[in-house]
Amino acid sequence: RFFGHAQTAARIVQALVSVLSVWLIYLLADRVFSRRVAETALMLAAMYPPFISYTGWLLTETLSVFLLVVFISVLVRAMERPGLGRWAAAGLLGGIIVLHREEMLVIVVLSGCAAWWRRSSASRIGAFALGLALTILPWTARNYVAYHDVVLVSPGGGQQLWMSTV
């Protein structure tokens, strides 16, 4: 809707989002590992054929990669410099990515488990869960009204989640 039928404009924006994703991968690898690892990650991400081809297709993959890298970056930041606001922001981003692609629920839940495993405090995990719930529950409530059943994200009954993770 944003671009109308101007596919070229959408492809240009996707290319910019893709470049930003590659740059964020570099920054994340530099923060978590080292400059050398970050440079390798940058080159691999920049030359990864699916990333290149996704840019030219009008699909959700380019945005999915971007949202995933942003989510992981915010979560890493919350683990490094704990603050309830950072944890809540990570939860909100986790909810956004789950609403964008249902199969990301596995990554978000495993991220919460990793935070618990690293012995993050209950209040931090709670802030993460609250951010996640505040993002997903309005959609779940909408689904309840529309389908007269509790549907967490999509009405496929978990089929998309199952098919994506098998």
mmCIF file with all atom_site columns, C-alpha atoms in Angstrom:
data_model
loop_
_atom_site.group_PDB
_atom_site.id
_atom_site.type_symbol
_atom_site.label_atom_id
_atom_site.label_alt_id
_atom_site.label_comp_id
_atom_site.label_asym_id
_atom_site.label_entity_id
_atom_site.label_seq_id
_atom_site.pdbx_PDB_ins_code
_atom_site.Cartn_x
_atom_site.Cartn_y
_atom_site.Cartn_z
_atom_site.occupancy
_atom_site.B_iso_or_equiv
_atom_site.pdbx_formal_charge
_atom_site.auth_seq_id
_atom_site.auth_comp_id
_atom_site.auth_asym_id
_atom_site.auth_atom_id
_atom_site.pdbx_PDB_model_num
ATOM 1   C CA . ARG A 1 1   ? 0.000   0.000   0.000  1.00 0.00 ? 1   ARG A CA 1
ATOM 2   C CA . PHE A 1 2   ? 2.816   2.364   0.844  1.00 0.00 ? 2   PHE A CA 1
ATOM 3   C CA . PHE A 1 3   ? 4.358   2.264   -2.628 1.00 0.00 ? 3   PHE A CA 1
ATOM 4   C CA . GLY A 1 4   ? 1.228   1.499   -4.624 1.00 0.00 ? 4   GLY A CA 1
ATOM 5   C CA . HIS A 1 5   ? 2.327   -0.385  -7.699 1.00 0.00 ? 5   HIS A CA 1
ATOM 6   C CA . ALA A 1 6   ? 5.842   1.101   -7.726 1.00 0.00 ? 6   ALA A CA 1
ATOM 7   C CA . GLN A 1 7   ? 7.795   -2.107  -7.243 1.00 0.00 ? 7   GLN A CA 1
ATOM 8   C CA . THR A 1 8   ? 11.076  -0.366  -7.983 1.00 0.00 ? 8   THR A CA 1
ATOM 9   C CA . ALA A 1 9   ? 10.631  1.931   -4.991 1.00 0.00 ? 9   ALA A CA 1
ATOM 10  C CA . ALA A 1 10  ? 9.851   -1.053  -2.753 1.00 0.00 ? 10  ALA A CA 1
ATOM 11  C CA . ARG A 1 11  ? 12.941  -2.872  -4.020 1.00 0.00 ? 11  ARG A CA 1
ATOM 12  C CA . ILE A 1 12  ? 15.108  0.177   -3.300 1.00 0.00 ? 12  ILE A CA 1
ATOM 13  C CA . VAL A 1 13  ? 13.780  0.351   0.264  1.00 0.00 ? 13  VAL A CA 1
ATOM 14  C CA . GLN A 1 14  ? 14.354  -3.386  0.659  1.00 0.00 ? 14  GLN A CA 1
ATOM 15  C CA . ALA A 1 15  ? 17.937  -2.933  -0.567 1.00 0.00 ? 15  ALA A CA 1
ATOM 16  C CA . LEU A 1 16  ? 18.479  -0.214  2.033  1.00 0.00 ? 16  LEU A CA 1
ATOM 17  C CA . VAL A 1 17  ? 16.981  -2.381  4.780  1.00 0.00 ? 17  VAL A CA 1
ATOM 18  C CA . SER A 1 18  ? 19.201  -5.255  3.658  1.00 0.00 ? 18  SER A CA 1
ATOM 19  C CA . VAL A 1 19  ? 22.329  -3.071  3.798  1.00 0.00 ? 19  VAL A CA 1
ATOM 20  C CA . LEU A 1 20  ? 21.292  -1.897  7.250  1.00 0.00 ? 20  LEU A CA 1
ATOM 21  C CA . SER A 1 21  ? 20.828  -5.522  8.338  1.00 0.00 ? 21  SER A CA 1
ATOM 22  C CA . VAL A 1 22  ? 24.329  -6.425  7.169  1.00 0.00 ? 22  VAL A CA 1
ATOM 23  C CA . TRP A 1 23  ? 25.749  -3.426  9.028  1.00 0.00 ? 23  TRP A CA 1
ATOM 24  C CA . LEU A 1 24  ? 23.859  -4.403  12.198 1.00 0.00 ? 24  LEU A CA 1
ATOM 25  C CA . ILE A 1 25  ? 25.216  -7.955  11.892 1.00 0.00 ? 25  ILE A CA 1
ATOM 26  C CA . TYR A 1 26  ? 28.706  -6.439  11.834 1.00 0.00 ? 26  TYR A CA 1
ATOM 27  C CA . LEU A 1 27  ? 28.020  -4.292  14.899 1.00 0.00 ? 27  LEU A CA 1
ATOM 28  C CA . LEU A 1 28  ? 26.472  -7.199  16.788 1.00 0.00 ? 28  LEU A CA 1
ATOM 29  C CA . ALA A 1 29  ? 29.382  -9.540  16.012 1.00 0.00 ? 29  ALA A CA 1
ATOM 30  C CA . ASP A 1 30  ? 31.851  -6.829  17.041 1.00 0.00 ? 30  ASP A CA 1
ATOM 31  C CA . ARG A 1 31  ? 30.016  -6.328  20.337 1.00 0.00 ? 31  ARG A CA 1
ATOM 32  C CA . VAL A 1 32  ? 29.694  -10.035 21.164 1.00 0.00 ? 32  VAL A CA 1
ATOM 33  C CA . PHE A 1 33  ? 32.906  -11.452 19.693 1.00 0.00 ? 33  PHE A CA 1
ATOM 34  C CA . SER A 1 34  ? 35.713  -9.384  18.144 1.00 0.00 ? 34  SER A CA 1
ATOM 35  C CA . ARG A 1 35  ? 36.506  -7.034  15.274 1.00 0.00 ? 35  ARG A CA 1
ATOM 36  C CA . ARG A 1 36  ? 37.945  -9.902  13.220 1.00 0.00 ? 36  ARG A CA 1
ATOM 37  C CA . VAL A 1 37  ? 34.818  -12.025 13.687 1.00 0.00 ? 37  VAL A CA 1
ATOM 38  C CA . ALA A 1 38  ? 32.687  -8.972  12.871 1.00 0.00 ? 38  ALA A CA 1
ATOM 39  C CA . GLU A 1 39  ? 34.561  -8.367  9.610  1.00 0.00 ? 39  GLU A CA 1
ATOM 40  C CA . THR A 1 40  ? 34.103  -12.017 8.639  1.00 0.00 ? 40  THR A CA 1
ATOM 41  C CA . ALA A 1 41  ? 30.400  -11.839 9.521  1.00 0.00 ? 41  ALA A CA 1
ATOM 42  C CA . LEU A 1 42  ? 30.080  -8.658  7.468  1.00 0.00 ? 42  LEU A CA 1
ATOM 43  C CA . MET A 1 43  ? 31.622  -10.261 4.399  1.00 0.00 ? 43  MET A CA 1
ATOM 44  C CA . LEU A 1 44  ? 29.604  -13.468 4.749  1.00 0.00 ? 44  LEU A CA 1
ATOM 45  C CA . ALA A 1 45  ? 26.325  -11.606 5.235  1.00 0.00 ? 45  ALA A CA 1
ATOM 46  C CA . ALA A 1 46  ? 27.050  -9.219  2.352  1.00 0.00 ? 46  ALA A CA 1
ATOM 47  C CA . MET A 1 47  ? 27.777  -12.106 -0.015 1.00 0.00 ? 47  MET A CA 1
ATOM 48  C CA . TYR A 1 48  ? 25.154  -14.556 1.264  1.00 0.00 ? 48  TYR A CA 1
ATOM 49  C CA . PRO A 1 49  ? 23.099  -15.412 -1.855 1.00 0.00 ? 49  PRO A CA 1
ATOM 50  C CA . PRO A 1 50  ? 19.657  -15.560 -0.164 1.00 0.00 ? 50  PRO A CA 1
ATOM 51  C CA . PHE A 1 51  ? 20.167  -12.088 1.368  1.00 0.00 ? 51  PHE A CA 1
ATOM 52  C CA . ILE A 1 52  ? 21.030  -10.753 -2.079 1.00 0.00 ? 52  ILE A CA 1
ATOM 53  C CA . SER A 1 53  ? 18.106  -12.446 -3.840 1.00 0.00 ? 53  SER A CA 1
ATOM 54  C CA . TYR A 1 54  ? 15.575  -11.531 -1.112 1.00 0.00 ? 54  TYR A CA 1
ATOM 55  C CA . THR A 1 55  ? 16.278  -7.869  -1.813 1.00 0.00 ? 55  THR A CA 1
ATOM 56  C CA . GLY A 1 56  ? 14.839  -8.181  -5.313 1.00 0.00 ? 56  GLY A CA 1
ATOM 57  C CA . TRP A 1 57  ? 11.753  -10.151 -4.302 1.00 0.00 ? 57  TRP A CA 1
ATOM 58  C CA . LEU A 1 58  ? 8.760   -8.486  -2.713 1.00 0.00 ? 58  LEU A CA 1
ATOM 59  C CA . LEU A 1 59  ? 8.548   -10.877 0.228  1.00 0.00 ? 59  LEU A CA 1
ATOM 60  C CA . THR A 1 60  ? 8.864   -10.522 3.996  1.00 0.00 ? 60  THR A CA 1
ATOM 61  C CA . GLU A 1 61  ? 12.309  -12.108 4.326  1.00 0.00 ? 61  GLU A CA 1
ATOM 62  C CA . THR A 1 62  ? 14.301  -8.857  4.128  1.00 0.00 ? 62  THR A CA 1
ATOM 63  C CA . LEU A 1 63  ? 12.259  -7.287  6.917  1.00 0.00 ? 63  LEU A CA 1
ATOM 64  C CA . SER A 1 64  ? 12.387  -10.533 8.920  1.00 0.00 ? 64  SER A CA 1
ATOM 65  C CA . VAL A 1 65  ? 16.183  -10.585 8.884  1.00 0.00 ? 65  VAL A CA 1
ATOM 66  C CA . PHE A 1 66  ? 16.311  -6.922  9.913  1.00 0.00 ? 66  PHE A CA 1
ATOM 67  C CA . LEU A 1 67  ? 13.845  -7.395  12.790 1.00 0.00 ? 67  LEU A CA 1
ATOM 68  C CA . LEU A 1 68  ? 15.677  -10.503 13.987 1.00 0.00 ? 68  LEU A CA 1
ATOM 69  C CA . VAL A 1 69  ? 19.054  -8.741  14.069 1.00 0.00 ? 69  VAL A CA 1
ATOM 70  C CA . VAL A 1 70  ? 17.542  -5.742  15.882 1.00 0.00 ? 70  VAL A CA 1
ATOM 71  C CA . PHE A 1 71  ? 15.854  -8.056  18.406 1.00 0.00 ? 71  PHE A CA 1
ATOM 72  C CA . ILE A 1 72  ? 19.078  -9.944  19.124 1.00 0.00 ? 72  ILE A CA 1
ATOM 73  C CA . SER A 1 73  ? 21.011  -6.673  19.394 1.00 0.00 ? 73  SER A CA 1
ATOM 74  C CA . VAL A 1 74  ? 18.574  -5.238  21.940 1.00 0.00 ? 74  VAL A CA 1
ATOM 75  C CA . LEU A 1 75  ? 18.555  -8.500  23.891 1.00 0.00 ? 75  LEU A CA 1
ATOM 76  C CA . VAL A 1 76  ? 22.366  -8.592  24.000 1.00 0.00 ? 76  VAL A CA 1
ATOM 77  C CA . ARG A 1 77  ? 22.376  -4.974  25.162 1.00 0.00 ? 77  ARG A CA 1
ATOM 78  C CA . ALA A 1 78  ? 19.871  -5.839  27.906 1.00 0.00 ? 78  ALA A CA 1
ATOM 79  C CA . MET A 1 79  ? 22.085  -8.707  29.073 1.00 0.00 ? 79  MET A CA 1
ATOM 80  C CA . GLU A 1 80  ? 25.171  -6.482  29.089 1.00 0.00 ? 80  GLU A CA 1
ATOM 81  C CA . ARG A 1 81  ? 23.656  -3.457  30.774 1.00 0.00 ? 81  ARG A CA 1
ATOM 82  C CA . PRO A 1 82  ? 20.640  -4.704  32.685 1.00 0.00 ? 82  PRO A CA 1
ATOM 83  C CA . GLY A 1 83  ? 17.734  -2.362  33.043 1.00 0.00 ? 83  GLY A CA 1
ATOM 84  C CA . LEU A 1 84  ? 14.050  -3.177  33.102 1.00 0.00 ? 84  LEU A CA 1
ATOM 85  C CA . GLY A 1 85  ? 13.431  -0.803  30.192 1.00 0.00 ? 85  GLY A CA 1
ATOM 86  C CA . ARG A 1 86  ? 15.932  -2.645  28.001 1.00 0.00 ? 86  ARG A CA 1
ATOM 87  C CA . TRP A 1 87  ? 14.384  -5.990  28.905 1.00 0.00 ? 87  TRP A CA 1
ATOM 88  C CA . ALA A 1 88  ? 10.883  -4.679  28.186 1.00 0.00 ? 88  ALA A CA 1
ATOM 89  C CA . ALA A 1 89  ? 12.103  -3.275  24.837 1.00 0.00 ? 89  ALA A CA 1
ATOM 90  C CA . ALA A 1 90  ? 13.564  -6.695  23.979 1.00 0.00 ? 90  ALA A CA 1
ATOM 91  C CA . GLY A 1 91  ? 10.190  -8.261  24.818 1.00 0.00 ? 91  GLY A CA 1
ATOM 92  C CA . LEU A 1 92  ? 8.331   -5.729  22.664 1.00 0.00 ? 92  LEU A CA 1
ATOM 93  C CA . LEU A 1 93  ? 10.661  -6.399  19.740 1.00 0.00 ? 93  LEU A CA 1
ATOM 94  C CA . GLY A 1 94  ? 10.267  -10.124 20.328 1.00 0.00 ? 94  GLY A CA 1
ATOM 95  C CA . GLY A 1 95  ? 6.510   -9.708  20.100 1.00 0.00 ? 95  GLY A CA 1
ATOM 96  C CA . ILE A 1 96  ? 6.796   -7.667  16.914 1.00 0.00 ? 96  ILE A CA 1
ATOM 97  C CA . ILE A 1 97  ? 8.933   -10.286 15.252 1.00 0.00 ? 97  ILE A CA 1
ATOM 98  C CA . VAL A 1 98  ? 6.545   -13.065 16.345 1.00 0.00 ? 98  VAL A CA 1
ATOM 99  C CA . LEU A 1 99  ? 3.601   -11.136 14.897 1.00 0.00 ? 99  LEU A CA 1
ATOM 100 C CA . HIS A 1 100 ? 5.605   -10.650 11.705 1.00 0.00 ? 100 HIS A CA 1
ATOM 101 C CA . ARG A 1 101 ? 6.585   -14.325 11.375 1.00 0.00 ? 101 ARG A CA 1
ATOM 102 C CA . GLU A 1 102 ? 5.005   -16.884 13.675 1.00 0.00 ? 102 GLU A CA 1
ATOM 103 C CA . GLU A 1 103 ? 7.987   -19.231 13.524 1.00 0.00 ? 103 GLU A CA 1
ATOM 104 C CA . MET A 1 104 ? 10.108  -16.612 15.312 1.00 0.00 ? 104 MET A CA 1
ATOM 105 C CA . LEU A 1 105 ? 8.251   -17.622 18.489 1.00 0.00 ? 105 LEU A CA 1
ATOM 106 C CA . VAL A 1 106 ? 10.794  -20.426 18.878 1.00 0.00 ? 106 VAL A CA 1
ATOM 107 C CA . ILE A 1 107 ? 13.710  -17.950 18.791 1.00 0.00 ? 107 ILE A CA 1
ATOM 108 C CA . VAL A 1 108 ? 12.016  -15.545 21.199 1.00 0.00 ? 108 VAL A CA 1
ATOM 109 C CA . VAL A 1 109 ? 11.178  -18.294 23.705 1.00 0.00 ? 109 VAL A CA 1
ATOM 110 C CA . LEU A 1 110 ? 14.702  -19.738 23.461 1.00 0.00 ? 110 LEU A CA 1
ATOM 111 C CA . SER A 1 111 ? 16.080  -16.224 24.015 1.00 0.00 ? 111 SER A CA 1
ATOM 112 C CA . GLY A 1 112 ? 14.055  -15.930 27.194 1.00 0.00 ? 112 GLY A CA 1
ATOM 113 C CA . CYS A 1 113 ? 15.344  -19.344 28.291 1.00 0.00 ? 113 CYS A CA 1
ATOM 114 C CA . ALA A 1 114 ? 18.923  -18.241 27.560 1.00 0.00 ? 114 ALA A CA 1
ATOM 115 C CA . ALA A 1 115 ? 18.395  -15.151 29.699 1.00 0.00 ? 115 ALA A CA 1
ATOM 116 C CA . TRP A 1 116 ? 17.046  -17.315 32.513 1.00 0.00 ? 116 TRP A CA 1
ATOM 117 C CA . TRP A 1 117 ? 19.980  -19.713 32.082 1.00 0.00 ? 117 TRP A CA 1
ATOM 118 C CA . ARG A 1 118 ? 22.383  -16.773 32.418 1.00 0.00 ? 118 ARG A CA 1
ATOM 119 C CA . ARG A 1 119 ? 20.737  -16.174 35.774 1.00 0.00 ? 119 ARG A CA 1
ATOM 120 C CA . SER A 1 120 ? 18.997  -12.955 34.893 1.00 0.00 ? 120 SER A CA 1
ATOM 121 C CA . SER A 1 121 ? 16.776  -11.741 37.698 1.00 0.00 ? 121 SER A CA 1
ATOM 122 C CA . ALA A 1 122 ? 13.106  -12.588 37.833 1.00 0.00 ? 122 ALA A CA 1
ATOM 123 C CA . SER A 1 123 ? 12.217  -8.901  37.405 1.00 0.00 ? 123 SER A CA 1
ATOM 124 C CA . ARG A 1 124 ? 14.228  -8.721  34.144 1.00 0.00 ? 124 ARG A CA 1
ATOM 125 C CA . ILE A 1 125 ? 12.645  -11.888 32.787 1.00 0.00 ? 125 ILE A CA 1
ATOM 126 C CA . GLY A 1 126 ? 9.284   -10.497 33.907 1.00 0.00 ? 126 GLY A CA 1
ATOM 127 C CA . ALA A 1 127 ? 9.906   -7.228  32.028 1.00 0.00 ? 127 ALA A CA 1
ATOM 128 C CA . PHE A 1 128 ? 10.812  -9.264  28.938 1.00 0.00 ? 128 PHE A CA 1
ATOM 129 C CA . ALA A 1 129 ? 7.649   -11.367 29.279 1.00 0.00 ? 129 ALA A CA 1
ATOM 130 C CA . LEU A 1 130 ? 5.540   -8.249  29.898 1.00 0.00 ? 130 LEU A CA 1
ATOM 131 C CA . GLY A 1 131 ? 6.871   -6.576  26.745 1.00 0.00 ? 131 GLY A CA 1
ATOM 132 C CA . LEU A 1 132 ? 6.188   -9.755  24.787 1.00 0.00 ? 132 LEU A CA 1
ATOM 133 C CA . ALA A 1 133 ? 2.666   -10.059 26.213 1.00 0.00 ? 133 ALA A CA 1
ATOM 134 C CA . LEU A 1 134 ? 1.813   -6.396  25.584 1.00 0.00 ? 134 LEU A CA 1
ATOM 135 C CA . THR A 1 135 ? 2.680   -6.914  21.935 1.00 0.00 ? 135 THR A CA 1
ATOM 136 C CA . ILE A 1 136 ? 1.040   -10.283 21.297 1.00 0.00 ? 136 ILE A CA 1
ATOM 137 C CA . LEU A 1 137 ? -2.037  -10.233 23.555 1.00 0.00 ? 137 LEU A CA 1
ATOM 138 C CA . PRO A 1 138 ? -3.946  -7.494  21.677 1.00 0.00 ? 138 PRO A CA 1
ATOM 139 C CA . TRP A 1 139 ? -3.646  -9.592  18.516 1.00 0.00 ? 139 TRP A CA 1
ATOM 140 C CA . THR A 1 140 ? -4.695  -12.701 20.440 1.00 0.00 ? 140 THR A CA 1
ATOM 141 C CA . ALA A 1 141 ? -7.740  -10.812 21.761 1.00 0.00 ? 141 ALA A CA 1
ATOM 142 C CA . ARG A 1 142 ? -8.565  -9.730  18.203 1.00 0.00 ? 142 ARG A CA 1
ATOM 143 C CA . ASN A 1 143 ? -8.272  -13.370 17.104 1.00 0.00 ? 143 ASN A CA 1
ATOM 144 C CA . TYR A 1 144 ? -10.621 -14.430 19.899 1.00 0.00 ? 144 TYR A CA 1
ATOM 145 C CA . VAL A 1 145 ? -13.225 -11.965 18.656 1.00 0.00 ? 145 VAL A CA 1
ATOM 146 C CA . ALA A 1 146 ? -12.749 -13.023 15.031 1.00 0.00 ? 146 ALA A CA 1
ATOM 147 C CA . TYR A 1 147 ? -12.473 -16.816 15.505 1.00 0.00 ? 147 TYR A CA 1
ATOM 148 C CA . HIS A 1 148 ? -14.280 -17.378 18.844 1.00 0.00 ? 148 HIS A CA 1
ATOM 149 C CA . ASP A 1 149 ? -11.255 -19.335 19.992 1.00 0.00 ? 149 ASP A CA 1
ATOM 150 C CA . VAL A 1 150 ? -7.920  -18.568 21.628 1.00 0.00 ? 150 VAL A CA 1
ATOM 151 C CA . VAL A 1 151 ? -5.488  -18.186 18.723 1.00 0.00 ? 151 VAL A CA 1
ATOM 152 C CA . LEU A 1 152 ? -2.114  -16.883 19.841 1.00 0.00 ? 152 LEU A CA 1
ATOM 153 C CA . VAL A 1 153 ? -0.861  -15.465 16.541 1.00 0.00 ? 153 VAL A CA 1
ATOM 154 C CA . SER A 1 154 ? -2.316  -17.097 13.437 1.00 0.00 ? 154 SER A CA 1
ATOM 155 C CA . PRO A 1 155 ? -5.329  -19.321 12.789 1.00 0.00 ? 155 PRO A CA 1
ATOM 156 C CA . GLY A 1 156 ? -3.219  -22.096 11.242 1.00 0.00 ? 156 GLY A CA 1
ATOM 157 C CA . GLY A 1 157 ? -3.263  -24.021 14.519 1.00 0.00 ? 157 GLY A CA 1
ATOM 158 C CA . GLY A 1 158 ? 0.528   -23.963 14.730 1.00 0.00 ? 158 GLY A CA 1
ATOM 159 C CA . GLN A 1 159 ? 1.010   -25.515 11.284 1.00 0.00 ? 159 GLN A CA 1
ATOM 160 C CA . GLN A 1 160 ? 3.240   -22.656 10.089 1.00 0.00 ? 160 GLN A CA 1
ATOM 161 C CA . LEU A 1 161 ? 5.258   -22.823 13.293 1.00 0.00 ? 161 LEU A CA 1
ATOM 162 C CA . TRP A 1 162 ? 5.631   -26.591 12.965 1.00 0.00 ? 162 TRP A CA 1
ATOM 163 C CA . MET A 1 163 ? 6.533   -26.526 9.254  1.00 0.00 ? 163 MET A CA 1
ATOM 164 C CA . SER A 1 164 ? 9.060   -23.740 9.763  1.00 0.00 ? 164 SER A CA 1
ATOM 165 C CA . THR A 1 165 ? 10.931  -25.468 12.545 1.00 0.00 ? 165 THR A CA 1
ATOM 166 C CA . VAL A 1 166 ? 11.023  -29.041 11.255 1.00 0.00 ? 166 VAL A CA 1
#
